[in-house]
Short mmCIF file of C-alpha atoms in Angstrom, two decimals:
data_model
loop_
_atom_site.label_atom_id
_atom_site.label_comp_id
_atom_site.label_asym_id
_atom_site.label_seq_id
_atom_site.Cartn_x
_atom_site.Cartn_y
_atom_site.Cartn_z
CA MET Z 1 8.10 5.79 -91.70
CA ASN Z 2 5.17 7.94 -91.31
CA ASN Z 3 4.67 7.49 -87.56
CA LYS Z 4 4.80 11.36 -86.35
CA VAL Z 5 2.51 13.89 -85.39
CA ILE Z 6 4.03 17.13 -86.57
CA ALA Z 7 2.17 20.43 -85.47
CA CYS Z 8 2.99 23.56 -87.45
CA ILE Z 9 3.88 26.48 -85.04
CA ASP Z 10 3.22 29.89 -86.09
CA ASP Z 11 2.70 33.14 -83.87
CA SER Z 12 -1.04 33.08 -84.53
CA GLN Z 13 -3.65 33.14 -81.61
CA TYR Z 14 -3.97 29.43 -82.75
CA ALA Z 15 -0.56 28.17 -81.68
CA GLN Z 16 -1.25 27.12 -77.93
CA ALA Z 17 -4.59 24.98 -79.38
CA VAL Z 18 -2.22 23.65 -82.20
CA CYS Z 19 0.14 22.50 -79.31
CA ASP Z 20 -2.39 20.92 -77.06
CA TYR Z 21 -4.14 19.13 -80.16
CA ALA Z 22 -0.89 17.72 -81.35
CA ALA Z 23 0.07 16.73 -77.65
CA TRP Z 24 -3.38 14.94 -77.13
CA SER Z 25 -3.29 13.18 -80.42
CA ALA Z 26 0.33 11.94 -80.20
CA THR Z 27 -0.60 10.65 -76.40
CA GLN Z 28 -3.86 9.02 -77.91
CA MET Z 29 -1.66 7.54 -80.71
CA ASP Z 30 1.48 6.89 -78.70
CA ALA Z 31 3.37 8.52 -81.73
CA PRO Z 32 6.34 10.85 -81.20
CA LEU Z 33 5.59 14.52 -81.71
CA SER Z 34 7.69 17.15 -83.69
CA LEU Z 35 7.20 20.53 -83.89
CA LEU Z 36 8.04 22.58 -86.96
CA HIS Z 37 8.40 26.23 -87.57
CA VAL Z 38 8.76 27.24 -91.41
CA LEU Z 39 10.32 30.55 -91.81
CA ASP Z 40 9.12 32.13 -95.22
CA ASP Z 41 12.14 33.49 -97.17
CA ILE Z 42 12.29 37.26 -96.42
CA PRO Z 43 12.05 39.50 -99.54
CA ARG Z 44 15.32 40.94 -99.84
CA SER Z 45 15.78 44.61 -100.50
CA ALA Z 46 16.97 46.30 -103.74
CA ALA Z 47 18.18 49.79 -104.77
CA GLY Z 48 16.07 49.43 -107.88
CA ASN Z 49 17.62 51.01 -111.04
CA LEU Z 50 19.52 54.06 -109.56
CA SER Z 51 21.26 54.93 -112.88
CA GLY Z 52 21.35 58.48 -113.33
CA THR Z 53 20.17 59.02 -109.99
CA ILE Z 54 22.76 58.75 -107.78
CA GLY Z 55 26.48 58.19 -108.27
CA LEU Z 56 28.16 55.10 -108.41
CA GLY Z 57 29.72 55.07 -105.30
CA SER Z 58 26.78 56.38 -103.25
CA GLN Z 59 24.67 53.54 -105.13
CA GLU Z 60 27.14 50.75 -103.84
CA ALA Z 61 27.17 52.10 -100.46
CA LEU Z 62 23.45 52.02 -100.52
CA LEU Z 63 23.32 48.19 -101.61
CA GLU Z 64 25.78 47.25 -99.15
CA GLU Z 65 23.43 49.09 -96.40
CA LEU Z 66 20.38 46.99 -97.79
CA ALA Z 67 22.25 43.71 -97.52
CA SER Z 68 23.48 44.58 -93.86
CA LEU Z 69 19.73 45.11 -93.23
CA ASP Z 70 18.36 42.15 -94.97
CA GLU Z 71 20.96 39.86 -92.90
CA LYS Z 72 19.74 41.21 -89.24
CA ARG Z 73 15.97 40.87 -90.50
CA SER Z 74 16.80 37.21 -91.21
CA LYS Z 75 18.66 36.85 -87.83
CA ILE Z 76 15.93 38.53 -86.13
CA ALA Z 77 13.10 36.30 -87.74
CA MET Z 78 15.11 33.00 -87.08
CA GLU Z 79 15.60 33.91 -83.28
CA GLN Z 80 11.78 34.73 -83.23
CA GLY Z 81 11.27 31.36 -84.37
CA LYS Z 82 13.53 29.65 -82.03
CA VAL Z 83 11.52 31.54 -79.08
CA MET Z 84 8.32 30.07 -80.67
CA LEU Z 85 9.85 26.48 -80.88
CA HIS Z 86 10.64 26.80 -77.33
CA ALA Z 87 7.57 27.78 -75.93
CA ALA Z 88 5.75 25.38 -78.02
CA ARG Z 89 8.06 22.64 -76.20
CA GLU Z 90 7.33 23.95 -72.75
CA ARG Z 91 3.49 23.97 -73.73
CA VAL Z 92 3.43 20.22 -74.80
CA ALA Z 93 5.66 19.13 -71.91
CA SER Z 94 2.92 20.41 -69.71
CA ASN Z 95 0.76 18.31 -71.50
CA GLY Z 96 2.90 15.12 -70.83
CA ILE Z 97 5.17 15.09 -73.85
CA ALA Z 98 8.46 15.24 -72.33
CA GLU Z 99 10.46 14.79 -75.85
CA ALA Z 100 9.09 16.74 -78.64
CA GLU Z 101 11.52 17.21 -81.51
CA SER Z 102 11.59 20.99 -82.75
CA ARG Z 103 12.89 21.72 -86.20
CA GLN Z 104 13.01 25.13 -88.20
CA ARG Z 105 12.78 25.14 -91.93
CA HIS Z 106 13.53 28.05 -94.00
CA GLY Z 107 11.29 28.35 -97.56
CA GLU Z 108 7.70 27.49 -98.60
CA LEU Z 109 5.55 25.74 -96.02
CA LEU Z 110 3.92 23.30 -98.42
CA ASP Z 111 7.41 22.39 -99.57
CA ALA Z 112 8.74 21.75 -96.06
CA LEU Z 113 5.60 19.66 -95.14
CA LYS Z 114 6.15 17.89 -98.52
CA ASP Z 115 9.54 17.07 -97.65
CA LEU Z 116 8.33 15.66 -94.50
CA GLU Z 117 5.37 13.79 -95.65
CA ASP Z 118 6.82 10.26 -95.68
CA GLU Z 119 7.53 10.49 -91.57
CA THR Z 120 3.86 12.45 -90.92
CA ARG Z 121 1.29 10.10 -89.72
CA MET Z 122 -1.10 13.15 -88.94
CA LEU Z 123 -0.21 17.00 -89.44
CA VAL Z 124 -1.81 19.53 -86.92
CA VAL Z 125 -2.21 23.05 -88.23
CA GLY Z 126 -4.28 26.23 -86.79
CA LYS Z 127 -7.35 27.34 -88.40
CA ARG Z 128 -5.99 30.73 -89.36
CA GLY Z 129 -2.76 32.01 -89.36
CA ALA Z 130 -1.67 35.67 -88.09
CA ASP Z 131 -0.90 38.35 -90.35
CA THR Z 132 -0.15 36.80 -93.81
CA ALA Z 133 2.51 39.69 -94.19
CA SER Z 134 4.34 38.34 -91.33
CA ALA Z 135 7.25 35.84 -91.81
CA HIS Z 136 5.74 33.83 -88.91
CA GLY Z 137 1.77 33.86 -89.20
CA HIS Z 138 1.12 32.27 -92.69
CA ILE Z 139 -0.07 28.76 -92.01
CA GLY Z 140 -3.92 29.71 -92.21
CA SER Z 141 -3.54 31.19 -95.47
CA HIS Z 142 -2.23 27.94 -96.87
CA LEU Z 143 -4.97 25.81 -95.43
CA GLU Z 144 -6.43 24.57 -99.07
CA GLY Z 145 -3.11 24.00 -100.46
CA ILE Z 146 -2.27 21.76 -97.23
CA ILE Z 147 -5.32 19.87 -97.63
CA ARG Z 148 -5.19 19.30 -101.38
CA THR Z 149 -1.29 18.54 -101.48
CA MET Z 150 -0.97 16.05 -98.12
CA HIS Z 151 -2.04 12.71 -98.11
CA CYS Z 152 -2.30 12.51 -94.35
CA PRO Z 153 -4.85 13.37 -92.03
CA VAL Z 154 -5.15 16.78 -91.33
CA LEU Z 155 -6.34 18.49 -88.20
CA ILE Z 156 -7.56 22.13 -88.04
CA ALA Z 157 -7.53 23.24 -84.64
CA GLN Z 158 -9.82 25.73 -83.28
CA GLN Z 159 -8.36 28.78 -81.31
CA SER Z 160 -9.33 26.86 -77.80
CA PHE Z 161 -8.67 23.23 -77.09
CA SER Z 162 -10.67 20.60 -74.88
CA ALA Z 163 -10.40 16.66 -75.11
CA PRO Z 164 -13.27 15.89 -77.47
CA LYS Z 165 -15.95 14.00 -75.86
CA ARG Z 166 -17.85 13.44 -78.88
CA VAL Z 167 -16.97 13.36 -82.47
CA MET Z 168 -18.91 13.29 -85.57
CA ILE Z 169 -18.42 11.78 -89.21
CA ALA Z 170 -19.83 13.13 -92.06
CA PHE Z 171 -20.67 10.25 -94.19
CA ASP Z 172 -21.93 10.17 -97.76
CA GLY Z 173 -21.74 6.60 -98.47
CA SER Z 174 -19.12 6.52 -101.32
CA ALA Z 175 -16.14 4.12 -101.37
CA THR Z 176 -13.81 6.87 -100.05
CA ALA Z 177 -16.32 7.72 -97.18
CA PHE Z 178 -16.13 4.12 -96.18
CA LYS Z 179 -12.16 4.14 -96.45
CA GLY Z 180 -12.46 7.00 -93.80
CA VAL Z 181 -14.50 5.15 -91.49
CA GLU Z 182 -12.29 2.51 -91.74
CA MET Z 183 -9.35 4.61 -90.89
CA VAL Z 184 -11.19 6.05 -87.98
CA ALA Z 185 -11.88 2.46 -86.81
CA ALA Z 186 -8.45 1.25 -87.12
CA SER Z 187 -7.09 4.20 -85.33
CA PRO Z 188 -6.31 4.68 -81.53
CA LEU Z 189 -6.90 8.18 -81.98
CA PHE Z 190 -10.75 8.39 -81.13
CA LYS Z 191 -10.67 5.08 -79.06
CA GLY Z 192 -13.49 5.43 -76.40
CA ILE Z 193 -15.07 8.52 -77.59
CA PRO Z 194 -18.88 8.44 -78.99
CA CYS Z 195 -19.13 8.59 -82.26
CA HIS Z 196 -21.80 10.23 -84.37
CA LEU Z 197 -21.96 8.78 -88.04
CA VAL Z 198 -23.91 11.27 -90.17
CA MET Z 199 -25.46 11.29 -93.64
CA ALA Z 200 -27.05 14.28 -95.31
CA ALA Z 201 -29.55 12.32 -97.49
CA ALA Z 202 -33.15 11.27 -97.65
CA ASP Z 203 -34.55 8.32 -95.39
CA THR Z 204 -34.62 5.69 -97.70
CA ALA Z 205 -33.72 2.14 -97.80
CA ASP Z 206 -30.98 2.44 -100.33
CA ASN Z 207 -29.22 5.29 -98.01
CA ARG Z 208 -30.02 3.62 -94.65
CA ALA Z 209 -28.13 0.30 -96.01
CA PRO Z 210 -24.58 1.80 -96.34
CA LEU Z 211 -25.04 3.89 -93.23
CA ASP Z 212 -25.86 0.62 -91.18
CA LYS Z 213 -22.87 -0.88 -93.05
CA ALA Z 214 -20.52 1.93 -91.66
CA LYS Z 215 -21.88 1.88 -88.26
CA ALA Z 216 -21.25 -1.92 -87.88
CA ILE Z 217 -17.67 -1.24 -88.98
CA LEU Z 218 -17.23 1.31 -86.02
CA ASN Z 219 -19.18 -1.07 -83.58
CA ALA Z 220 -16.99 -4.12 -84.22
CA ALA Z 221 -13.89 -1.61 -83.49
CA GLY Z 222 -15.51 -0.94 -80.04
CA PHE Z 223 -17.09 2.43 -80.81
CA ASP Z 224 -20.43 3.77 -79.25
CA THR Z 225 -21.94 4.80 -82.41
CA THR Z 226 -24.99 6.74 -83.38
CA ALA Z 227 -26.05 6.90 -86.93
CA THR Z 228 -28.15 9.23 -88.28
CA LEU Z 229 -30.01 10.54 -91.61
CA VAL Z 230 -30.68 14.41 -91.74
CA THR Z 231 -32.66 15.91 -94.78
CA GLY Z 232 -31.94 19.22 -96.19
CA ASP Z 233 -28.78 21.07 -97.66
CA PRO Z 234 -25.68 19.03 -96.61
CA GLU Z 235 -23.67 21.86 -95.40
CA LYS Z 236 -26.54 23.19 -93.12
CA ALA Z 237 -27.80 19.87 -91.99
CA LEU Z 238 -24.54 18.97 -90.87
CA SER Z 239 -23.69 22.20 -89.17
CA ASP Z 240 -27.17 21.74 -87.35
CA TYR Z 241 -26.68 18.47 -86.46
CA GLN Z 242 -23.14 19.22 -84.91
CA ALA Z 243 -24.52 22.14 -83.19
CA GLN Z 244 -27.34 20.23 -81.51
CA GLU Z 245 -25.44 17.50 -80.52
CA ASN Z 246 -22.73 19.34 -79.10
CA ILE Z 247 -20.11 17.60 -81.38
CA ASP Z 248 -16.54 18.24 -80.25
CA LEU Z 249 -14.58 17.40 -83.27
CA LEU Z 250 -15.79 16.79 -86.97
CA ILE Z 251 -14.19 14.31 -89.49
CA MET Z 252 -14.54 14.36 -92.98
CA GLY Z 253 -13.19 13.03 -96.06
CA ALA Z 254 -11.21 15.36 -98.57
CA TYR Z 255 -12.63 13.89 -101.68
CA GLY Z 256 -16.12 12.11 -102.42
CA HIS Z 257 -18.37 11.99 -105.08
CA SER Z 258 -21.70 13.67 -103.70
CA ARG Z 259 -22.37 17.33 -102.94
CA ILE Z 260 -20.52 16.94 -99.59
CA ARG Z 261 -17.28 16.54 -101.71
CA HIS Z 262 -18.04 20.20 -102.87
CA PHE Z 263 -18.71 21.20 -99.17
CA ILE Z 264 -15.19 19.96 -98.40
CA VAL Z 265 -12.83 20.86 -101.34
CA GLY Z 266 -12.34 23.13 -104.45
CA SER Z 267 -13.52 26.55 -104.15
CA THR Z 268 -15.68 26.30 -101.11
CA THR Z 269 -12.88 25.00 -99.06
CA THR Z 270 -11.72 28.10 -97.28
CA ALA Z 271 -15.73 29.22 -96.95
CA MET Z 272 -16.21 25.66 -94.96
CA ILE Z 273 -13.23 26.03 -92.71
CA CYS Z 274 -14.65 29.63 -91.78
CA ARG Z 275 -18.13 28.27 -91.00
CA THR Z 276 -17.23 25.23 -88.90
CA ARG Z 277 -17.15 26.32 -85.61
CA VAL Z 278 -15.18 23.46 -83.95
CA SER Z 279 -12.10 21.65 -84.87
CA LEU Z 280 -11.93 19.78 -87.97
CA LEU Z 281 -10.03 16.51 -88.99
CA VAL Z 282 -9.68 15.88 -92.89
CA LEU Z 283 -8.83 12.61 -93.89
CA ARG Z 284 -7.23 11.33 -97.34
#
């Protein structure tokens, strides 16, 4: 059953904010929280082709020493992961989540997330990981793959957390955008938080009609909704509106049929995440 908020924990500077957003989200949705640390398989050492370089006995001794070092590195990495998960449990406990589950997995991050997808209601990840060469700080480098692969909302956390006071939905009038509006309306995640519904398009009757319809859906669900049409390039217009209105969290669909689609997915996904200065919830 997809009822859990799953927080991806690594050793990056975003880890505390991930814990805070995950705890806040789990509280808002009255959902169980699971803390996940995925340990990338550590490349094993190799002696290479030493034929003719050293004797057979020396080669066997070297291979045994390298195998021992691999085992030690693996154990150290596991212990470091356990320490991170312990710190994460303490962090979410300070935010009112007394019974967070913690898990440590080995292998590829995307594989682990796919295995857990059936129980994932929402995924929380940091905007960037630590050094991608690290066994722990690899989450940020996988963001585009996560967004493309997962079929649940993905909350991309900035480095610091504060409970959102204003949220903004980037709306393009498509069927997918309406689905996103309905998801927000039906979820307890943003209940009681003013919502700005923003469409980057010319101010015409044809564009105003779907915007008003989406606003009515949110109003019927009890949201205090401000609906706005902004003109100009969608990337700049949406970013400018977010800054001008002090929006704390941006909500977007992962797929659509307008220029916003190219703002969110495809080759510009990473650039969009880099430009966004607030946390971002990507809906699927």
